[in-house]
mmCIF file of C-alpha atoms in Angstrom:
data_model
loop_
_atom_site.group_PDB
_atom_site.id
_atom_site.type_symbol
_atom_site.label_atom_id
_atom_site.label_comp_id
_atom_site.label_asym_id
_atom_site.label_seq_id
_atom_site.Cartn_x
_atom_site.Cartn_y
_atom_site.Cartn_z
ATOM 1 C CA UNK P 1 3.222 -37.955 9.292
ATOM 2 C CA UNK P 2 1.679 -36.156 6.322
ATOM 3 C CA UNK P 3 -1.978 -35.517 5.595
ATOM 4 C CA UNK P 4 -3.937 -35.591 2.385
ATOM 5 C CA UNK P 5 -5.395 -32.113 2.010
ATOM 6 C CA UNK P 6 -8.893 -31.553 0.674
ATOM 7 C CA UNK P 7 -10.209 -28.159 -0.349
ATOM 8 C CA UNK P 8 -13.563 -27.161 1.109
ATOM 9 C CA UNK P 9 -16.156 -25.541 -1.182
ATOM 10 C CA UNK P 10 -18.500 -24.670 1.669
ATOM 11 C CA UNK P 11 -18.474 -20.914 1.057
ATOM 12 C CA UNK P 12 -19.079 -20.920 -2.684
ATOM 13 C CA UNK P 13 -21.632 -23.740 -2.391
ATOM 14 C CA UNK P 14 -23.641 -21.930 0.294
ATOM 15 C CA UNK P 15 -23.742 -18.784 -1.802
ATOM 16 C CA UNK P 16 -24.755 -20.650 -4.954
ATOM 17 C CA UNK P 17 -27.546 -22.605 -3.225
ATOM 18 C CA UNK P 18 -28.824 -19.505 -1.418
ATOM 19 C CA UNK P 19 -28.955 -17.431 -4.581
ATOM 20 C CA UNK P 20 -30.743 -20.206 -6.469
ATOM 21 C CA UNK P 21 -33.645 -20.068 -4.019
ATOM 22 C CA UNK P 22 -33.539 -16.244 -4.153
ATOM 23 C CA UNK P 23 -32.917 -15.751 -0.439
ATOM 24 C CA UNK P 24 -30.808 -13.073 1.224
ATOM 25 C CA UNK P 25 -28.216 -13.939 3.849
ATOM 26 C CA UNK P 26 -30.512 -12.419 6.450
ATOM 27 C CA UNK P 27 -33.474 -14.564 5.391
ATOM 28 C CA UNK P 28 -31.448 -17.776 5.536
ATOM 29 C CA UNK P 29 -29.966 -16.728 8.873
ATOM 30 C CA UNK P 30 -33.429 -16.115 10.312
ATOM 31 C CA UNK P 31 -34.660 -19.531 9.143
ATOM 32 C CA UNK P 32 -31.656 -21.287 10.678
ATOM 33 C CA UNK P 33 -31.609 -19.134 13.833
ATOM 34 C CA UNK P 34 -28.018 -18.028 13.315
ATOM 35 C CA UNK P 35 -26.534 -14.599 12.588
ATOM 36 C CA UNK P 36 -26.263 -13.078 9.138
ATOM 37 C CA UNK P 37 -22.622 -12.278 9.949
ATOM 38 C CA UNK P 38 -21.893 -15.979 10.367
ATOM 39 C CA UNK P 39 -23.349 -16.841 6.943
ATOM 40 C CA UNK P 40 -21.429 -13.954 5.418
ATOM 41 C CA UNK P 41 -18.214 -15.256 7.014
ATOM 42 C CA UNK P 42 -18.810 -18.727 5.568
ATOM 43 C CA UNK P 43 -19.642 -17.462 2.091
ATOM 44 C CA UNK P 44 -16.569 -15.220 1.969
ATOM 45 C CA UNK P 45 -14.363 -17.969 3.451
ATOM 46 C CA UNK P 46 -13.460 -15.898 6.474
ATOM 47 C CA UNK P 47 -14.663 -18.878 8.483
ATOM 48 C CA UNK P 48 -14.034 -22.269 6.835
ATOM 49 C CA UNK P 49 -14.623 -24.478 9.894
ATOM 50 C CA UNK P 50 -18.343 -24.716 10.695
ATOM 51 C CA UNK P 51 -19.476 -26.373 13.887
ATOM 52 C CA UNK P 52 -21.219 -29.701 13.432
ATOM 53 C CA UNK P 53 -24.483 -28.024 14.527
ATOM 54 C CA UNK P 54 -24.189 -25.318 11.869
ATOM 55 C CA UNK P 55 -23.254 -27.875 9.216
ATOM 56 C CA UNK P 56 -26.323 -29.967 9.974
ATOM 57 C CA UNK P 57 -28.522 -26.858 9.791
ATOM 58 C CA UNK P 58 -27.206 -26.138 6.294
ATOM 59 C CA UNK P 59 -27.590 -29.735 5.097
ATOM 60 C CA UNK P 60 -31.176 -29.895 6.363
ATOM 61 C CA UNK P 61 -32.076 -26.475 4.943
ATOM 62 C CA UNK P 62 -30.727 -27.173 1.458
ATOM 63 C CA UNK P 63 -31.562 -30.915 1.540
ATOM 64 C CA UNK P 64 -27.996 -31.857 0.649
ATOM 65 C CA UNK P 65 -25.391 -34.103 2.268
ATOM 66 C CA UNK P 66 -22.465 -32.719 4.228
ATOM 67 C CA UNK P 67 -20.043 -34.483 1.868
ATOM 68 C CA UNK P 68 -21.484 -32.674 -1.134
ATOM 69 C CA UNK P 69 -21.766 -29.321 0.638
ATOM 70 C CA UNK P 70 -18.162 -29.399 1.852
ATOM 71 C CA UNK P 71 -16.184 -31.173 -0.836
ATOM 72 C CA UNK P 72 -18.011 -30.994 -4.184
ATOM 73 C CA UNK P 73 -17.646 -27.850 -6.304
ATOM 74 C CA UNK P 74 -21.251 -27.227 -7.322
ATOM 75 C CA UNK P 75 -20.156 -24.571 -9.812
ATOM 76 C CA UNK P 76 -18.771 -27.358 -11.963
ATOM 77 C CA UNK P 77 -22.131 -29.137 -12.193
ATOM 78 C CA UNK P 78 -24.585 -28.729 -15.026
ATOM 79 C CA UNK P 79 -28.009 -27.183 -14.460
ATOM 80 C CA UNK P 80 -29.770 -30.607 -14.568
ATOM 81 C CA UNK P 81 -27.291 -31.995 -12.050
ATOM 82 C CA UNK P 82 -27.893 -29.133 -9.614
ATOM 83 C CA UNK P 83 -31.677 -29.442 -10.003
ATOM 84 C CA UNK P 84 -31.328 -33.145 -9.277
ATOM 85 C CA UNK P 85 -29.470 -32.321 -6.043
ATOM 86 C CA UNK P 86 -32.093 -29.766 -5.044
ATOM 87 C CA UNK P 87 -34.760 -32.417 -5.565
ATOM 88 C CA UNK P 88 -33.109 -34.506 -2.855
ATOM 89 C CA UNK P 89 -31.309 -36.930 -5.135
ATOM 90 C CA UNK P 90 -27.889 -36.541 -3.568
ATOM 91 C CA UNK P 91 -25.594 -39.350 -4.703
ATOM 92 C CA UNK P 92 -23.599 -39.162 -1.481
ATOM 93 C CA UNK P 93 -26.720 -39.823 0.565
ATOM 94 C CA UNK P 94 -27.683 -42.676 -1.743
ATOM 95 C CA UNK P 95 -24.188 -44.113 -1.503
ATOM 96 C CA UNK P 96 -23.660 -44.344 -5.246
ATOM 97 C CA UNK P 97 -20.540 -42.195 -5.269
ATOM 98 C CA UNK P 98 -17.191 -42.568 -3.533
ATOM 99 C CA UNK P 99 -17.460 -40.683 -0.268
ATOM 100 C CA UNK P 100 -14.797 -38.118 0.610
ATOM 101 C CA UNK P 101 -12.542 -39.153 3.491
ATOM 102 C CA UNK P 102 -9.897 -37.141 5.331
ATOM 103 C CA UNK P 103 -6.924 -39.425 5.953
ATOM 104 C CA UNK P 104 -3.223 -39.424 6.803
ATOM 105 C CA UNK P 105 -0.235 -41.174 5.240
ATOM 106 C CA UNK P 106 3.264 -42.027 6.434
ATOM 107 C CA UNK P 107 6.581 -40.912 4.950
ATOM 108 C CA UNK P 108 6.256 -43.572 2.239
ATOM 109 C CA UNK P 109 2.745 -42.384 1.298
ATOM 110 C CA UNK P 110 1.112 -45.455 2.862
ATOM 111 C CA UNK P 111 -2.286 -45.037 4.515
ATOM 112 C CA UNK P 112 -2.140 -44.825 8.303
ATOM 113 C CA UNK P 113 -4.633 -46.427 10.653
ATOM 114 C CA UNK P 114 -5.846 -43.521 12.780
ATOM 115 C CA UNK P 115 -7.006 -44.232 16.338
ATOM 116 C CA UNK P 116 -10.258 -42.732 17.653
ATOM 117 C CA UNK P 117 -10.294 -43.329 21.436
ATOM 118 C CA UNK P 118 -13.364 -42.719 23.593
ATOM 119 C CA UNK P 119 -12.085 -39.289 24.651
ATOM 120 C CA UNK P 120 -11.969 -38.214 20.976
ATOM 121 C CA UNK P 121 -15.468 -39.440 20.041
ATOM 122 C CA UNK P 122 -17.196 -36.076 20.400
ATOM 123 C CA UNK P 123 -14.458 -34.355 18.443
ATOM 124 C CA UNK P 124 -14.662 -36.974 15.705
ATOM 125 C CA UNK P 125 -18.345 -36.263 15.076
ATOM 126 C CA UNK P 126 -17.509 -32.625 14.439
ATOM 127 C CA UNK P 127 -14.134 -33.138 12.789
ATOM 128 C CA UNK P 128 -14.437 -36.362 10.800
ATOM 129 C CA UNK P 129 -14.088 -34.398 7.556
ATOM 130 C CA UNK P 130 -11.513 -31.947 8.886
ATOM 131 C CA UNK P 131 -7.958 -32.885 7.788
ATOM 132 C CA UNK P 132 -6.411 -31.001 10.707
ATOM 133 C CA UNK P 133 -8.480 -32.950 13.236
ATOM 134 C CA UNK P 134 -7.669 -36.296 11.614
ATOM 135 C CA UNK P 135 -3.982 -35.333 11.653
ATOM 136 C CA UNK P 136 -4.213 -34.753 15.420
ATOM 137 C CA UNK P 137 -5.179 -38.399 16.034
ATOM 138 C CA UNK P 138 -2.550 -41.001 16.858
ATOM 139 C CA UNK P 139 -1.929 -43.486 14.059
ATOM 140 C CA UNK P 140 -0.013 -46.648 13.248
ATOM 141 C CA UNK P 141 0.687 -49.155 10.485
ATOM 142 C CA UNK P 142 -0.479 -52.772 10.335
ATOM 143 C CA UNK P 143 1.235 -54.525 7.391
ATOM 144 C CA UNK P 144 -1.095 -57.547 7.434
ATOM 145 C CA UNK P 145 -3.999 -55.374 6.220
ATOM 146 C CA UNK P 146 -4.535 -54.590 2.538
ATOM 147 C CA UNK P 147 -2.752 -51.448 1.339
ATOM 148 C CA UNK P 148 -5.576 -50.846 -1.164
ATOM 149 C CA UNK P 149 -8.213 -50.267 1.508
ATOM 150 C CA UNK P 150 -8.711 -47.672 4.221
ATOM 151 C CA UNK P 151 -8.784 -48.729 7.867
ATOM 152 C CA UNK P 152 -9.370 -46.868 11.123
ATOM 153 C CA UNK P 153 -9.492 -47.964 14.770
ATOM 154 C CA UNK P 154 -12.354 -46.960 17.093
ATOM 155 C CA UNK P 155 -12.651 -47.571 20.831
ATOM 156 C CA UNK P 156 -16.146 -48.755 21.720
ATOM 157 C CA UNK P 157 -18.193 -48.222 24.876
ATOM 158 C CA UNK P 158 -20.821 -50.354 26.583
ATOM 159 C CA UNK P 159 -21.889 -53.986 26.420
ATOM 160 C CA UNK P 160 -24.360 -53.926 23.508
ATOM 161 C CA UNK P 161 -21.979 -55.986 21.351
ATOM 162 C CA UNK P 162 -20.883 -58.613 23.868
ATOM 163 C CA UNK P 163 -18.880 -60.853 23.738
ATOM 164 C CA UNK P 164 -16.737 -58.000 22.346
ATOM 165 C CA UNK P 165 -15.908 -56.289 25.649
ATOM 166 C CA UNK P 166 -16.424 -52.684 26.686
ATOM 167 C CA UNK P 167 -13.442 -50.397 25.899
ATOM 168 C CA UNK P 168 -12.219 -52.685 23.098
ATOM 169 C CA UNK P 169 -10.525 -51.162 20.048
ATOM 170 C CA UNK P 170 -12.248 -52.140 16.816
ATOM 171 C CA UNK P 171 -10.316 -52.076 13.537
ATOM 172 C CA UNK P 172 -12.701 -51.319 10.677
ATOM 173 C CA UNK P 173 -12.595 -50.808 6.906
ATOM 174 C CA UNK P 174 -14.151 -47.746 5.274
ATOM 175 C CA UNK P 175 -17.267 -48.468 3.173
ATOM 176 C CA UNK P 176 -17.637 -46.119 0.210
ATOM 177 C CA UNK P 177 -20.906 -47.393 -1.261
ATOM 178 C CA UNK P 178 -23.520 -48.041 1.405
ATOM 179 C CA UNK P 179 -25.663 -50.083 -0.978
ATOM 180 C CA UNK P 180 -22.956 -52.758 -0.797
ATOM 181 C CA UNK P 181 -23.545 -53.267 2.938
ATOM 182 C CA UNK P 182 -24.613 -56.868 3.524
ATOM 183 C CA UNK P 183 -27.259 -57.709 6.092
ATOM 184 C CA UNK P 184 -26.128 -58.402 9.645
ATOM 185 C CA UNK P 185 -22.716 -56.920 8.915
ATOM 186 C CA UNK P 186 -20.931 -55.660 12.029
ATOM 187 C CA UNK P 187 -20.097 -52.003 11.485
ATOM 188 C CA UNK P 188 -18.898 -48.847 13.157
ATOM 189 C CA UNK P 189 -21.487 -46.227 12.153
ATOM 190 C CA UNK P 190 -20.885 -42.517 12.587
ATOM 191 C CA UNK P 191 -24.225 -40.768 13.062
ATOM 192 C CA UNK P 192 -25.359 -37.195 13.553
ATOM 193 C CA UNK P 193 -27.324 -37.760 16.737
ATOM 194 C CA UNK P 194 -25.617 -40.692 18.490
ATOM 195 C CA UNK P 195 -22.037 -40.205 17.394
ATOM 196 C CA UNK P 196 -20.089 -43.450 17.004
ATOM 197 C CA UNK P 197 -22.091 -46.662 17.407
ATOM 198 C CA UNK P 198 -21.017 -50.275 16.951
ATOM 199 C CA UNK P 199 -23.822 -52.556 15.700
ATOM 200 C CA UNK P 200 -24.782 -55.289 13.296
ATOM 201 C CA UNK P 201 -26.380 -53.534 10.336
ATOM 202 C CA UNK P 202 -29.256 -54.599 8.077
ATOM 203 C CA UNK P 203 -29.401 -52.693 4.793
ATOM 204 C CA UNK P 204 -32.862 -51.181 4.170
ATOM 205 C CA UNK P 205 -31.674 -48.307 1.966
ATOM 206 C CA UNK P 206 -33.677 -49.405 -1.075
ATOM 207 C CA UNK P 207 -36.759 -50.096 1.032
ATOM 208 C CA UNK P 208 -37.006 -46.965 3.185
ATOM 209 C CA UNK P 209 -33.548 -45.290 3.081
ATOM 210 C CA UNK P 210 -32.551 -46.597 6.525
ATOM 211 C CA UNK P 211 -30.025 -48.877 8.175
ATOM 212 C CA UNK P 212 -31.343 -51.169 10.922
ATOM 213 C CA UNK P 213 -29.102 -51.300 14.002
ATOM 214 C CA UNK P 214 -28.942 -54.628 15.847
ATOM 215 C CA UNK P 215 -27.035 -55.437 19.056
ATOM 216 C CA UNK P 216 -25.492 -58.829 19.814
ATOM 217 C CA UNK P 217 -26.643 -58.352 23.403
ATOM 218 C CA UNK P 218 -30.366 -59.331 23.341
ATOM 219 C CA UNK P 219 -31.241 -56.834 26.076
ATOM 220 C CA UNK P 220 -30.840 -54.008 23.552
ATOM 221 C CA UNK P 221 -33.667 -53.309 21.093
ATOM 222 C CA UNK P 222 -33.227 -52.830 17.352
ATOM 223 C CA UNK P 223 -33.705 -49.370 15.855
ATOM 224 C CA UNK P 224 -33.336 -47.687 12.460
ATOM 225 C CA UNK P 225 -31.328 -44.658 11.335
ATOM 226 C CA UNK P 226 -32.177 -42.713 8.192
ATOM 227 C CA UNK P 227 -29.438 -42.351 5.586
ATOM 228 C CA UNK P 228 -29.504 -38.578 6.018
ATOM 229 C CA UNK P 229 -28.422 -39.026 9.645
ATOM 230 C CA UNK P 230 -25.430 -41.236 8.809
ATOM 231 C CA UNK P 231 -22.021 -39.710 8.181
ATOM 232 C CA UNK P 232 -19.680 -42.700 7.787
ATOM 233 C CA UNK P 233 -19.859 -46.516 7.817
ATOM 234 C CA UNK P 234 -16.883 -48.775 8.622
ATOM 235 C CA UNK P 235 -16.940 -52.587 8.298
ATOM 236 C CA UNK P 236 -15.700 -54.588 11.298
ATOM 237 C CA UNK P 237 -12.386 -56.362 10.648
ATOM 238 C CA UNK P 238 -10.951 -57.229 14.047
ATOM 239 C CA UNK P 239 -10.647 -55.975 17.609
ATOM 240 C CA UNK P 240 -8.084 -55.612 20.369
ATOM 241 C CA UNK P 241 -8.961 -55.980 24.046
ATOM 242 C CA UNK P 242 -7.242 -56.577 27.366
ATOM 243 C CA UNK P 243 -10.200 -58.710 28.507
ATOM 244 C CA UNK P 244 -10.867 -62.374 27.989
ATOM 245 C CA UNK P 245 -14.140 -62.394 25.943
ATOM 246 C CA UNK P 246 -17.241 -63.235 27.943
ATOM 247 C CA UNK P 247 -15.632 -63.092 31.376
ATOM 248 C CA UNK P 248 -14.981 -59.428 32.011
ATOM 249 C CA UNK P 249 -11.587 -60.423 33.439
ATOM 250 C CA UNK P 250 -8.641 -58.300 32.319
ATOM 251 C CA UNK P 251 -5.324 -59.906 31.468
ATOM 252 C CA UNK P 252 -3.746 -58.177 34.460
ATOM 253 C CA UNK P 253 -6.375 -59.659 36.750
ATOM 254 C CA UNK P 254 -5.925 -63.056 35.082
ATOM 255 C CA UNK P 255 -2.203 -62.932 35.868
ATOM 256 C CA UNK P 256 -3.033 -62.088 39.498
ATOM 257 C CA UNK P 257 -5.461 -65.029 39.662
ATOM 258 C CA UNK P 258 -2.812 -67.416 38.315
ATOM 259 C CA UNK P 259 -0.301 -66.092 40.837
ATOM 260 C CA UNK P 260 -2.838 -66.595 43.642
ATOM 261 C CA UNK P 261 -3.457 -70.196 42.557
ATOM 262 C CA UNK P 262 0.275 -70.866 42.381
ATOM 263 C CA UNK P 263 0.711 -69.398 45.858
ATOM 264 C CA UNK P 264 -2.121 -71.537 47.220
ATOM 265 C CA UNK P 265 -0.609 -74.684 45.650
ATOM 266 C CA UNK P 266 2.732 -73.779 47.228
ATOM 267 C CA UNK P 267 1.074 -73.409 50.634
ATOM 268 C CA UNK P 268 -0.643 -76.796 50.269
ATOM 269 C CA UNK P 269 2.676 -78.457 49.444
ATOM 270 C CA UNK P 270 4.260 -76.936 52.526
#
């Protein structure tokens, strides 16, 4: 398996943004409650792997998306473009630009479908943009899916989306432009605070810059997430489960039940 590498511009971008607001490393460190040495390490690319907590502190402080901070070389932007970013008009937050995605390919340069099991959920929140983390995930190929689109598989938890059972594996397609999300579209949404959630989504980005999360299970209440708190959105395509939908009975248990019935019929005949 090979991985598509993506250079991070975190260090140079942090330095550029800090100098534009005329702040020292110490002043920024004090505001973010981190050490000046840590900021210095980031800016000089001694440390190129920020924790998810540190990354969110930087994005909130500079009012810029993590995609832009990590993967866009701000030195190549014009002065009006940078001022537009500093004003909060980040195209990655608005969804008007193709979002950067770490991904893997096979020996024939075909996109893999990486698997994010429940045990990897916490790591995915921190490492979703880290090529090395994505490379560590198991992956497979599914020829029936379009080769021109990007797919990933996520294992879900809970019963908020019944009849899709708990522990099912959902295959989903990456959404680049969030403004194209149709209302009541089932999606895997990667968020800052909740991690990976599986919900039906209503698009309120133009109205109030939020996505409304709706569960198929009526016992769960709707809630909204601001665009700034969303990291990735994946459109539901299909799912794989070892349970018969709506019954909570696994296929193994179903086989046992059939065997029990056959045994009982045999006893009645005897």
